[in-house]
Coordinates of C-alpha atoms in Angstrom, one line a residue:
Chain A
M1 CA 32.8 -6.9 6.9
T2 CA 31.6 -9.7 5.8
W3 CA 30.3 -11.8 8.1
R4 CA 27.4 -13.4 8.0
F5 CA 24.8 -15.2 10.3
A6 CA 21.6 -17.0 10.2
L7 CA 19.3 -19.4 11.9
L8 CA 16.3 -21.8 11.0
V9 CA 13.9 -21.3 13.4
A10 CA 11.8 -24.4 14.2
P11 CA 8.8 -22.3 15.5
V12 CA 7.1 -24.0 19.0
V13 CA 3.9 -23.0 20.5
A14 CA 4.0 -20.7 22.6
D15 CA 3.4 -22.8 25.5
D16 CA 5.4 -25.0 24.6
P17 CA 7.5 -25.9 27.9
R18 CA 10.9 -26.4 27.1
T19 CA 13.0 -24.3 27.8
D20 CA 16.1 -25.9 25.9
F21 CA 16.4 -24.8 22.3
A22 CA 18.5 -25.9 20.9
D23 CA 17.1 -28.6 19.0
T24 CA 14.6 -26.3 17.3
L25 CA 17.0 -24.2 15.8
A26 CA 19.7 -24.7 13.0
V27 CA 22.8 -22.6 11.7
I28 CA 22.6 -22.1 8.0
D29 CA 25.0 -20.6 5.8
P30 CA 23.4 -17.3 5.0
D31 CA 23.5 -16.8 1.8
A32 CA 22.8 -20.2 0.4
P33 CA 19.4 -21.1 -0.7
A34 CA 17.2 -21.7 3.1
L35 CA 13.9 -21.0 1.4
S36 CA 11.2 -22.5 -0.7
V37 CA 9.6 -20.9 -3.6
G38 CA 6.0 -21.7 -1.6
E39 CA 6.6 -18.9 0.8
L40 CA 4.4 -16.8 1.5
S41 CA 6.8 -14.3 2.9
T42 CA 8.1 -14.2 -0.1
Q43 CA 4.6 -14.2 -2.4
R44 CA 2.8 -11.8 -0.9
G45 CA 4.7 -10.1 2.3
D46 CA 3.2 -11.5 5.0
G47 CA 4.7 -12.8 8.3
I48 CA 6.3 -10.3 10.5
F49 CA 10.0 -8.5 11.4
E50 CA 11.8 -7.2 14.3
T51 CA 15.2 -5.3 13.4
I52 CA 17.0 -5.8 16.6
G53 CA 20.4 -3.2 17.5
V54 CA 23.7 -5.1 18.6
V55 CA 26.2 -2.7 20.1
D56 CA 29.3 -5.2 21.4
G57 CA 26.9 -8.6 21.3
H58 CA 24.6 -6.8 23.0
P59 CA 20.9 -7.0 21.5
Q60 CA 19.3 -5.1 22.9
E61 CA 15.7 -3.7 23.9
V62 CA 14.6 -7.7 23.7
R63 CA 12.2 -6.8 25.5
A64 CA 9.7 -4.8 24.1
H65 CA 11.4 -6.1 20.0
L66 CA 9.6 -8.8 21.6
E67 CA 6.2 -8.1 22.8
R68 CA 5.2 -6.4 20.0
L69 CA 6.6 -9.5 17.6
A70 CA 3.5 -11.0 19.8
H71 CA 0.8 -7.7 18.8
S72 CA 2.4 -8.1 15.1
A73 CA 1.7 -11.8 15.2
R74 CA -1.8 -10.7 17.2
L75 CA -2.9 -8.5 14.9
C76 CA -2.5 -10.9 11.7
D77 CA -3.7 -13.0 12.7
L78 CA 0.0 -15.9 13.1
P79 CA 0.3 -17.9 15.7
A80 CA 1.5 -15.9 18.6
P81 CA 5.2 -16.6 18.8
H82 CA 7.3 -18.3 21.9
L83 CA 8.5 -15.2 23.0
G84 CA 11.6 -17.8 24.7
Q85 CA 12.3 -19.7 21.4
W86 CA 12.7 -15.8 19.8
R87 CA 15.1 -14.8 22.9
A88 CA 17.2 -18.2 22.4
A89 CA 17.5 -16.9 18.8
V90 CA 18.4 -13.8 19.1
E91 CA 20.4 -14.5 22.2
R92 CA 22.6 -17.7 20.0
A93 CA 22.7 -15.1 16.8
A94 CA 23.7 -12.1 19.3
A95 CA 26.9 -14.3 20.5
E96 CA 28.2 -14.6 16.7
C97 CA 28.5 -11.0 16.5
P98 CA 32.0 -9.4 17.0
T99 CA 32.7 -6.1 18.9
G100 CA 30.7 -3.1 18.1
E101 CA 27.2 -2.4 16.4
S102 CA 25.7 -5.3 14.2
A103 CA 21.8 -6.2 13.7
I104 CA 20.0 -9.2 14.5
K105 CA 17.1 -9.3 12.2
L106 CA 13.9 -11.8 12.9
I107 CA 11.2 -12.8 11.0
L108 CA 8.4 -14.3 11.5
S109 CA 5.9 -15.3 8.1
R110 CA 2.5 -17.5 7.7
G111 CA 4.5 -20.8 5.6
V112 CA 5.0 -22.3 2.9
E113 CA 2.0 -23.4 0.9
R114 CA 2.1 -26.2 -0.8
A115 CA -0.1 -27.7 -4.1
A116 CA -1.5 -30.5 -1.9
T117 CA -1.6 -29.5 1.8
G118 CA -2.5 -26.2 1.8
L119 CA -0.1 -24.3 4.9
E120 CA 1.4 -26.1 6.5
G121 CA 2.0 -23.6 9.7
P122 CA 4.9 -21.2 10.0
T123 CA 8.7 -20.6 8.5
A124 CA 10.5 -18.1 10.2
W125 CA 14.6 -17.5 10.7
V126 CA 16.6 -15.1 12.6
T127 CA 19.8 -13.2 10.4
A128 CA 22.8 -11.3 12.0
S129 CA 24.8 -8.9 10.1
P130 CA 26.6 -6.3 10.0
V131 CA 25.1 -2.4 9.5
A132 CA 26.6 0.4 7.6
D133 CA 28.2 3.2 9.4
H134 CA 25.8 5.9 10.3
T135 CA 28.3 8.2 12.3
A136 CA 27.4 11.2 9.9
A137 CA 23.2 10.1 10.2
R138 CA 23.5 10.8 13.9
T139 CA 26.2 13.6 13.7
D140 CA 25.8 15.2 11.0
G141 CA 22.2 14.4 11.1
I142 CA 19.8 13.5 8.2
K143 CA 17.8 15.6 5.9
V144 CA 13.7 14.6 5.7
A145 CA 10.3 15.5 2.9
T146 CA 7.3 14.9 3.9
L147 CA 5.3 12.4 2.1
D148 CA 1.4 11.8 2.6
R149 CA 0.6 8.6 3.1
G150 CA -2.4 8.5 1.8
L151 CA -4.9 7.5 4.7
D152 CA -6.9 9.9 7.4
S153 CA -6.5 9.8 10.8
G154 CA -9.4 7.6 11.8
A155 CA -8.6 5.2 9.1
A156 CA -6.8 2.5 11.8
T157 CA -9.3 1.9 14.0
R158 CA -11.9 1.8 11.1
A159 CA -10.4 -0.6 9.9
P160 CA -7.6 -3.2 11.8
W161 CA -7.4 -5.2 8.1
L162 CA -4.8 -2.5 6.9
L163 CA -2.8 -3.7 9.6
L164 CA -0.8 -0.1 9.9
G165 CA -0.2 -0.8 14.4
A166 CA 1.6 -4.2 12.7
K167 CA 5.5 -4.4 11.7
T168 CA 3.8 -6.1 8.6
L169 CA 7.2 -8.1 5.8
S170 CA 4.7 -5.9 3.1
Y171 CA 7.6 -2.8 3.4
A172 CA 7.1 -2.4 -0.2
V173 CA 5.6 0.9 0.1
N174 CA 8.1 2.4 2.9
M175 CA 10.8 1.4 0.3
A176 CA 9.1 2.9 -2.4
A177 CA 8.2 6.7 -0.3
L178 CA 12.3 6.2 1.0
R179 CA 12.6 5.9 -3.1
E180 CA 10.7 9.1 -3.6
A181 CA 12.2 10.6 -0.5
H182 CA 16.1 10.9 -2.4
R183 CA 14.6 11.8 -5.4
R184 CA 13.6 15.0 -3.5
G185 CA 17.3 15.3 -2.7
A186 CA 16.7 14.5 1.2
D187 CA 17.1 11.5 3.0
D188 CA 14.3 10.0 4.3
A189 CA 11.0 11.0 5.2
I190 CA 7.8 11.7 7.7
F191 CA 4.8 10.1 6.8
L192 CA 1.8 12.0 7.2
T193 CA -2.4 11.2 7.3
S194 CA -4.6 12.9 4.2
D195 CA -6.2 14.5 6.7
G196 CA -2.6 16.3 8.1
Y197 CA -0.9 14.2 10.8
V198 CA 2.3 13.7 11.2
L199 CA 2.5 9.6 11.5
E200 CA 6.0 8.3 11.3
A201 CA 9.3 7.8 9.1
P202 CA 9.3 4.2 7.0
T203 CA 11.3 2.3 8.7
A204 CA 12.5 4.8 12.2
S205 CA 9.6 6.6 15.2
V206 CA 9.4 10.8 14.5
I207 CA 10.3 13.1 18.2
L208 CA 10.1 16.6 18.7
R209 CA 11.2 18.6 20.6
R210 CA 9.1 21.8 21.9
G211 CA 11.4 23.7 24.7
D212 CA 11.5 21.7 27.8
T213 CA 9.2 19.0 25.6
F214 CA 10.0 16.1 24.0
V215 CA 6.7 14.4 21.5
T216 CA 5.9 11.9 19.6
P217 CA 2.8 11.4 17.2
E218 CA 0.0 9.0 19.7
P219 CA 0.7 5.1 18.7
T220 CA -3.1 4.7 18.5
G221 CA -3.2 1.6 15.9
G222 CA -2.3 4.0 13.2
I223 CA 1.8 4.4 13.6
L224 CA 4.3 1.4 15.2
Q225 CA 5.2 2.0 19.0
G226 CA 8.9 2.3 18.7
T227 CA 11.2 0.6 21.3
T228 CA 14.1 3.4 20.1
Q229 CA 11.5 6.1 20.8
L230 CA 10.2 3.8 24.2
S231 CA 14.0 4.2 25.5
V232 CA 14.4 7.6 24.7
F233 CA 12.1 8.3 26.8
D234 CA 13.1 7.0 29.5
W235 CA 16.5 8.6 29.4
L236 CA 15.0 12.0 28.5
E237 CA 12.8 11.7 31.7
E238 CA 15.6 10.1 33.8
Q239 CA 16.5 13.8 32.7
G240 CA 14.6 15.5 33.6
H241 CA 12.2 16.8 30.8
S242 CA 9.2 15.7 30.4
T243 CA 7.7 13.4 26.8
G244 CA 4.4 12.9 25.5
Y245 CA 2.0 12.0 23.4
E246 CA -0.2 14.0 21.1
H247 CA -2.1 14.1 17.6
V248 CA 0.5 16.2 16.5
P249 CA -0.4 18.3 13.9
A250 CA 1.8 18.6 9.7
A251 CA 2.5 22.5 11.1
A252 CA 3.8 21.1 14.2
L253 CA 7.3 19.6 12.3
A254 CA 8.5 22.8 11.2
D255 CA 7.5 24.9 14.7
A256 CA 9.5 22.9 17.0
D257 CA 13.1 23.2 18.6
A258 CA 14.4 20.2 17.5
M259 CA 13.9 16.8 15.7
W260 CA 14.8 13.2 15.5
L261 CA 14.0 10.6 14.1
V262 CA 15.0 7.1 15.8
S263 CA 15.3 3.7 15.4
S264 CA 16.6 0.1 16.1
V265 CA 19.6 0.6 13.5
R266 CA 21.0 4.0 12.6
L267 CA 19.2 4.9 16.0
A268 CA 18.8 9.3 16.7
A269 CA 19.5 10.7 13.6
P270 CA 19.0 15.0 14.0
V271 CA 16.1 15.9 10.8
T272 CA 18.8 18.8 9.8
Q273 CA 16.5 20.1 6.8
L274 CA 12.2 19.6 6.7
D275 CA 11.5 19.3 3.2
G276 CA 14.1 22.1 2.2
V277 CA 13.9 24.2 4.9
E278 CA 16.8 24.5 8.0
L279 CA 15.3 23.1 11.2
P280 CA 17.6 23.8 14.8
V281 CA 19.6 21.1 15.9
D282 CA 21.1 20.6 19.5
R283 CA 24.0 18.9 18.4
E284 CA 24.8 19.3 22.2
L285 CA 21.6 16.1 23.1
T286 CA 22.0 13.9 19.9
A287 CA 25.4 13.3 20.8
A288 CA 24.3 12.0 25.0
M289 CA 21.2 10.7 23.0
N290 CA 23.1 8.6 20.9
A291 CA 25.6 7.9 23.6
Y292 CA 23.4 6.2 25.9
L293 CA 21.5 4.6 23.4
L294 CA 24.7 2.8 22.2
S295 CA 24.8 1.8 26.3
P296 CA 23.8 -2.3 26.8
R297 CA 19.7 -2.0 27.2
D298 CA 17.5 -4.5 28.3
Chain B
M1 CA -3.1 -33.2 -7.4
T2 CA 1.1 -32.6 -6.4
W3 CA 2.4 -31.7 -9.5
R4 CA 5.0 -28.0 -9.0
F5 CA 7.5 -27.2 -10.5
A6 CA 10.4 -24.1 -10.2
L7 CA 11.6 -22.5 -13.0
L8 CA 15.1 -19.7 -11.3
V9 CA 15.5 -16.8 -14.0
A10 CA 18.7 -14.7 -14.5
P11 CA 17.3 -12.2 -15.6
V12 CA 18.1 -10.1 -18.6
V13 CA 18.6 -6.3 -19.6
A14 CA 15.8 -5.2 -21.8
D15 CA 17.2 -4.8 -24.3
D16 CA 18.7 -7.7 -24.9
P17 CA 18.5 -9.4 -28.1
R18 CA 19.4 -13.0 -28.0
T19 CA 16.0 -14.8 -28.9
D20 CA 17.1 -17.8 -26.9
F21 CA 16.4 -17.4 -22.7
A22 CA 17.0 -21.3 -22.2
D23 CA 20.7 -20.8 -20.1
T24 CA 18.8 -18.2 -18.2
L25 CA 16.2 -20.9 -16.8
A26 CA 16.8 -23.8 -14.3
V27 CA 14.3 -26.1 -13.6
I28 CA 14.4 -26.3 -9.9
D29 CA 12.7 -28.4 -7.3
P30 CA 9.7 -26.2 -5.7
D31 CA 10.7 -28.2 -2.5
A32 CA 13.8 -27.2 -2.5
P33 CA 15.3 -23.9 -0.3
A34 CA 15.9 -22.0 -3.5
L35 CA 15.9 -18.6 -2.1
S36 CA 18.4 -16.5 0.4
V37 CA 17.3 -15.8 3.7
G38 CA 18.6 -11.9 2.1
E39 CA 15.6 -12.2 -0.3
L40 CA 14.5 -9.1 -0.5
S41 CA 11.0 -10.3 -1.9
T42 CA 10.7 -12.0 2.4
Q43 CA 12.7 -9.4 4.1
R44 CA 9.8 -6.2 3.8
G45 CA 7.3 -7.7 0.3
D46 CA 10.4 -5.6 -2.4
G47 CA 9.2 -6.9 -5.8
I48 CA 6.2 -7.3 -7.7
F49 CA 4.2 -10.7 -9.2
E50 CA 2.1 -12.0 -11.4
T51 CA -1.0 -14.9 -12.1
I52 CA -1.8 -16.9 -15.2
G53 CA -4.3 -19.4 -15.6
V54 CA -3.4 -22.0 -17.6
V55 CA -6.1 -24.1 -19.7
D56 CA -5.3 -27.4 -21.6
G57 CA -1.4 -26.6 -21.2
H58 CA -2.7 -23.1 -23.1
P59 CA -1.3 -19.5 -20.5
Q60 CA -4.4 -16.8 -20.9
E61 CA -3.7 -13.3 -22.6
V62 CA 0.5 -13.5 -21.5
R63 CA 0.7 -10.4 -23.7
A64 CA -1.2 -9.2 -20.7
H65 CA 0.4 -9.9 -17.4
L66 CA 3.5 -9.7 -19.4
E67 CA 2.6 -5.5 -19.7
R68 CA 1.1 -5.0 -16.9
L69 CA 4.5 -6.9 -15.5
A70 CA 6.3 -3.9 -16.2
H71 CA 4.8 -1.7 -15.6
S72 CA 4.7 -3.0 -11.9
A73 CA 8.0 -3.0 -12.2
R74 CA 8.2 0.7 -13.6
L75 CA 6.4 2.3 -10.5
C76 CA 8.4 0.6 -7.8
D77 CA 11.7 1.6 -10.1
L78 CA 12.7 -2.0 -10.6
P79 CA 14.7 -2.5 -13.7
A80 CA 12.9 -3.3 -16.8
P81 CA 12.2 -6.5 -17.4
H82 CA 13.3 -8.7 -20.8
L83 CA 9.7 -9.6 -21.7
G84 CA 11.1 -12.1 -24.3
Q85 CA 12.3 -13.7 -21.6
W86 CA 9.4 -14.4 -19.3
R87 CA 7.5 -15.6 -22.2
A88 CA 9.9 -18.0 -22.7
A89 CA 9.5 -19.0 -19.2
V90 CA 5.7 -18.6 -19.6
E91 CA 6.0 -21.0 -21.9
R92 CA 8.5 -23.3 -20.4
A93 CA 6.5 -23.5 -17.2
A94 CA 3.0 -24.1 -19.8
A95 CA 4.8 -26.7 -20.7
E96 CA 5.0 -29.3 -17.6
C97 CA 0.9 -27.9 -17.0
P98 CA -1.3 -31.1 -17.7
T99 CA -4.3 -31.4 -19.5
G100 CA -7.1 -29.0 -17.0
E101 CA -6.2 -26.1 -15.1
S102 CA -2.7 -25.0 -13.7
A103 CA -2.1 -21.3 -12.4
I104 CA 1.5 -20.1 -13.5
K105 CA 2.7 -17.2 -11.4
L106 CA 6.4 -14.4 -12.1
I107 CA 7.4 -13.0 -9.3
L108 CA 10.3 -10.4 -10.0
S109 CA 11.9 -10.0 -6.6
R110 CA 14.4 -6.7 -6.0
G111 CA 17.2 -8.8 -5.1
V112 CA 19.5 -10.0 -2.6
E113 CA 20.5 -8.1 -0.5
R114 CA 24.1 -9.4 0.8
A115 CA 26.0 -7.0 3.4
A116 CA 28.9 -6.5 1.9
T117 CA 28.7 -5.9 -1.2
G118 CA 25.2 -4.6 -1.2
L119 CA 22.5 -4.8 -4.2
E120 CA 23.0 -7.5 -6.2
G121 CA 20.8 -6.7 -8.9
P122 CA 17.3 -8.3 -9.7
T123 CA 15.7 -12.2 -8.8
A124 CA 13.0 -14.0 -10.2
W125 CA 11.6 -17.5 -9.8
V126 CA 8.2 -19.0 -11.6
T127 CA 6.2 -21.3 -10.6
A128 CA 4.1 -24.0 -12.1
S129 CA 0.1 -25.3 -9.8
P130 CA -2.3 -27.2 -9.9
V131 CA -5.4 -25.3 -8.8
A132 CA -8.2 -25.2 -6.2
D133 CA -11.9 -26.7 -7.9
H134 CA -13.4 -23.1 -8.0
T135 CA -16.8 -24.9 -9.8
A136 CA -19.0 -23.9 -7.3
A137 CA -17.4 -19.7 -6.8
R138 CA -17.8 -19.9 -10.8
T139 CA -21.9 -21.5 -10.8
D140 CA -23.2 -21.1 -7.0
G141 CA -21.0 -17.6 -6.9
I142 CA -19.3 -16.0 -3.2
K143 CA -21.2 -13.9 -0.9
V144 CA -19.1 -11.1 -0.1
A145 CA -18.0 -8.3 2.6
T146 CA -17.7 -4.3 1.5
L147 CA -14.2 -3.2 3.3
D148 CA -12.6 0.4 3.6
R149 CA -9.1 0.3 3.1
G150 CA -8.8 3.7 4.3
L151 CA -7.5 5.8 0.9
D152 CA -9.7 8.3 -0.3
S153 CA -10.0 8.4 -4.2
G154 CA -7.9 11.1 -4.2
A155 CA -4.4 9.0 -2.8
A156 CA -3.4 7.4 -5.6
T157 CA -2.6 10.6 -7.9
R158 CA -1.7 12.3 -4.8
A159 CA 0.9 10.0 -3.2
P160 CA 2.3 7.8 -6.4
W161 CA 4.7 5.8 -3.9
L162 CA 1.6 4.5 -2.3
L163 CA 2.7 1.7 -5.4
L164 CA -1.5 1.7 -5.9
G165 CA -0.9 0.2 -9.8
A166 CA 1.5 -2.1 -9.3
K167 CA 0.7 -5.3 -8.9
T168 CA 3.9 -5.7 -5.3
L169 CA 3.8 -8.8 -3.2
S170 CA 3.5 -6.9 -0.7
Y171 CA 0.4 -8.2 -0.4
A172 CA -0.2 -8.3 3.4
V173 CA -3.3 -6.4 4.0
N174 CA -4.8 -7.9 0.7
M175 CA -4.5 -11.3 3.3
A176 CA -6.0 -9.4 5.5
A177 CA -9.2 -8.0 4.0
L178 CA -10.1 -11.9 3.1
R179 CA -9.3 -13.2 6.7
E180 CA -11.7 -10.0 8.0
A181 CA -14.1 -11.5 4.6
H182 CA -13.9 -14.6 6.1
R183 CA -14.6 -13.7 10.4
R184 CA -18.1 -11.5 8.8
G185 CA -19.3 -14.6 7.0
A186 CA -18.2 -13.2 3.5
D187 CA -16.0 -15.4 0.9
D188 CA -14.7 -12.6 -0.7
A189 CA -14.3 -9.0 -0.4
I190 CA -14.3 -5.8 -1.9
F191 CA -12.7 -2.3 -1.2
L192 CA -14.2 0.8 -0.5
T193 CA -12.2 4.4 -0.4
S194 CA -12.7 5.9 2.7
D195 CA -15.0 8.1 1.0
G196 CA -17.4 6.0 -0.8
Y197 CA -15.8 4.4 -4.3
V198 CA -15.7 1.1 -5.3
L199 CA -12.2 -0.2 -5.8
E200 CA -11.0 -3.7 -6.0
A201 CA -11.3 -6.8 -4.1
P202 CA -8.1 -8.4 -3.1
T203 CA -7.1 -10.5 -5.6
A204 CA -9.5 -10.0 -7.9
S205 CA -11.5 -7.3 -10.4
V206 CA -15.5 -5.9 -9.8
I207 CA -17.4 -5.6 -12.5
L208 CA -21.2 -4.8 -11.9
R209 CA -23.7 -4.9 -14.6
R210 CA -26.6 -2.8 -14.2
G211 CA -29.6 -2.6 -17.3
D212 CA -27.2 -3.5 -20.3
T213 CA -24.5 -2.3 -19.7
F214 CA -21.1 -3.6 -17.9
V215 CA -19.4 -1.3 -15.7
T216 CA -16.3 -1.7 -13.6
P217 CA -14.6 0.5 -11.3
E218 CA -11.8 3.2 -13.4
P219 CA -8.1 1.9 -13.3
T220 CA -6.8 5.8 -12.6
G221 CA -4.3 4.0 -10.6
G222 CA -6.5 3.8 -6.5
I223 CA -6.4 0.0 -8.6
L224 CA -4.8 -3.3 -10.8
Q225 CA -6.7 -2.9 -14.8
G226 CA -8.0 -6.6 -14.1
T227 CA -5.7 -8.9 -17.1
T228 CA -9.7 -10.8 -16.4
Q229 CA -11.5 -7.2 -16.7
L230 CA -10.4 -6.5 -19.8
S231 CA -10.5 -10.0 -21.1
V232 CA -14.0 -10.5 -20.1
F233 CA -14.8 -7.0 -21.8
D234 CA -13.9 -7.5 -25.2
W235 CA -15.7 -10.5 -25.1
L236 CA -19.1 -8.6 -23.5
E237 CA -18.5 -6.4 -26.7
E238 CA -18.1 -9.3 -29.4
Q239 CA -22.0 -10.1 -27.7
G240 CA -23.4 -6.4 -28.1
H241 CA -23.3 -5.4 -24.8
S242 CA -21.8 -1.9 -23.7
T243 CA -18.6 -1.6 -21.5
G244 CA -17.8 1.2 -19.5
Y245 CA -15.3 2.7 -16.8
E246 CA -16.6 4.7 -14.4
H247 CA -16.7 6.4 -10.0
V248 CA -18.6 3.6 -9.5
P249 CA -19.9 5.3 -6.2
A250 CA -20.9 2.6 -3.0
A251 CA -23.5 2.6 -2.7
A252 CA -24.4 1.2 -6.2
L253 CA -23.1 -2.4 -5.4
A254 CA -26.4 -2.1 -4.2
D255 CA -28.6 -1.5 -7.2
A256 CA -26.6 -3.7 -9.4
D257 CA -28.7 -6.2 -11.8
A258 CA -26.0 -8.7 -11.2
M259 CA -22.3 -8.4 -10.1
W260 CA -19.0 -10.5 -10.2
L261 CA -15.7 -11.0 -9.3
V262 CA -13.4 -11.8 -11.7
S263 CA -9.4 -13.1 -11.6
S264 CA -6.9 -15.3 -13.6
V265 CA -7.7 -18.5 -11.6
R266 CA -11.1 -18.3 -10.5
L267 CA -12.0 -16.8 -13.0
A268 CA -16.0 -15.4 -12.8
A269 CA -17.7 -15.5 -9.2
P270 CA -21.2 -14.9 -9.4
V271 CA -21.4 -12.1 -6.0
T272 CA -24.7 -13.4 -4.9
Q273 CA -24.5 -11.7 -1.4
L274 CA -22.8 -8.0 -1.0
D275 CA -22.4 -7.3 3.1
G276 CA -26.2 -9.8 3.7
V277 CA -27.6 -8.7 1.3
E278 CA -29.2 -11.1 -1.2
L279 CA -27.8 -10.1 -5.8
P280 CA -29.4 -11.3 -9.0
V281 CA -27.4 -13.4 -10.7
D282 CA -27.9 -14.5 -14.4
R283 CA -26.6 -18.2 -13.7
E284 CA -26.5 -18.0 -17.5
L285 CA -25.0 -14.7 -18.8
T286 CA -22.2 -16.3 -16.4
A287 CA -21.6 -20.4 -17.6
A288 CA -21.4 -18.2 -20.9
M289 CA -18.4 -15.6 -19.2
N290 CA -16.7 -19.1 -17.8
A291 CA -17.3 -21.4 -20.7
Y292 CA -15.7 -18.4 -23.3
L293 CA -12.8 -17.2 -20.1
L294 CA -11.7 -21.5 -19.8
S295 CA -11.7 -21.1 -23.8
P296 CA -7.5 -20.3 -25.5
R297 CA -7.2 -16.5 -25.1
D298 CA -4.0 -14.4 -26.1

């Protein structure tokens, strides 16, 4: 599994009327040099991204990912992405994905800073690649450690410059949190506010089951709205369950009847242990949830 | 002023005994593609950096910058940089810098993620480029807006995975804070903790004058220790002033007898206005401070 595909995207303005974007998408060698050292994505993590799961060549929930890309762009004062162009790039990349699971990543960077001329406008690219086998996480589950995110519940509203609702390229803290979780013998982390509320995992959303109700923290600016979480909630409602968005206190985690971390590539991973304490796992429901997440979704 | 210079660095382990690093430094075209799309610096802001001021070809305070690079590497679980190699890279880049002021930037990234083989070890590069003319900021000063950083004073100690003492590439929030300051009619920002203490500017340190004492916020993990601030404190002490590190309440800003934001490239910028309120400026001392910062320093 060493295939990999990459496209450089020459961003067009959001209201460009064209419908054919072929000449704005350039296939490149994913292992060859493609970006200059002046890239602001690499110098300052100054850009946004999305990761889209692909199953048997079908990119999942493209519309929700593109809408979130546009939302992130607004929060970061980046030029609005042309969603038709990004959809064309996703479709071009998906056409290269073989049977089985893959991932497509979209990156929109603030651009290249040149000494003489200042900023030259955004740069963008799309990659497609195989994904690790997540069967064990989906069936046997994962251990999770809770970690303080340092921010209180009001920070996102008070301080929009913290970009808490944007999926930026500045993920060093998310990666450090995963390393800390591993040091604690866990597989993943759940961030808590400094005043004790549940936020999200570094690269996933949290869903709790309480009896027949499924709950996720309110996406009121402090966390990303999870595309997979939205999809799972739709499915749960179709199955007759009720779902809700709540301000979830940390103590509610230990009392949950079941818990999952859901994300676009690993899909639904049941949480078997929280800070060393065993949690109940609903294997049957988890299997059905992942079967749904592996079916084609738009 | 369109010159620009770049070196790719092939990092050697910290205890490599060699003394000649020429074959680990490759001169590249700074505007040509050099980095692959798999770069984790660009995908996740996962790496660290330093910016070194250069005056008439002399790189300033190289040792302090390299020590901070090593400190950031430890906080981010990156392989320890070989400081001799980085010094060689800085000297190579400095040799390209013309008379006047320039900047050298060092970047150490976690590396390139490849689909099949996982991580391949760190990547690194160094750039040298001309800098904007900062005369106006140094003499006429800058307007500053205070912005909530969302984190309380205890966060850095409680949650080292927030990487608050590391100079990471994840600077999207720093850049957003500068944009917010501009929206407020200011030139720069000063971050405050959510419990009302002074932290730092997005790309500079804060120094206050209170009578004959110069104060900067304690670098207890919540902020970067500023290399320029250290240098300014040494100089102030030589001039017979006293200096100190304190837990500075936000209210102390408005009461200051003078205030500066200091950084490696803009050097000492006196603050003329804080949140719209005029502050006293000591032009004579500021001029002497910048004259010192423009003299060769090791």
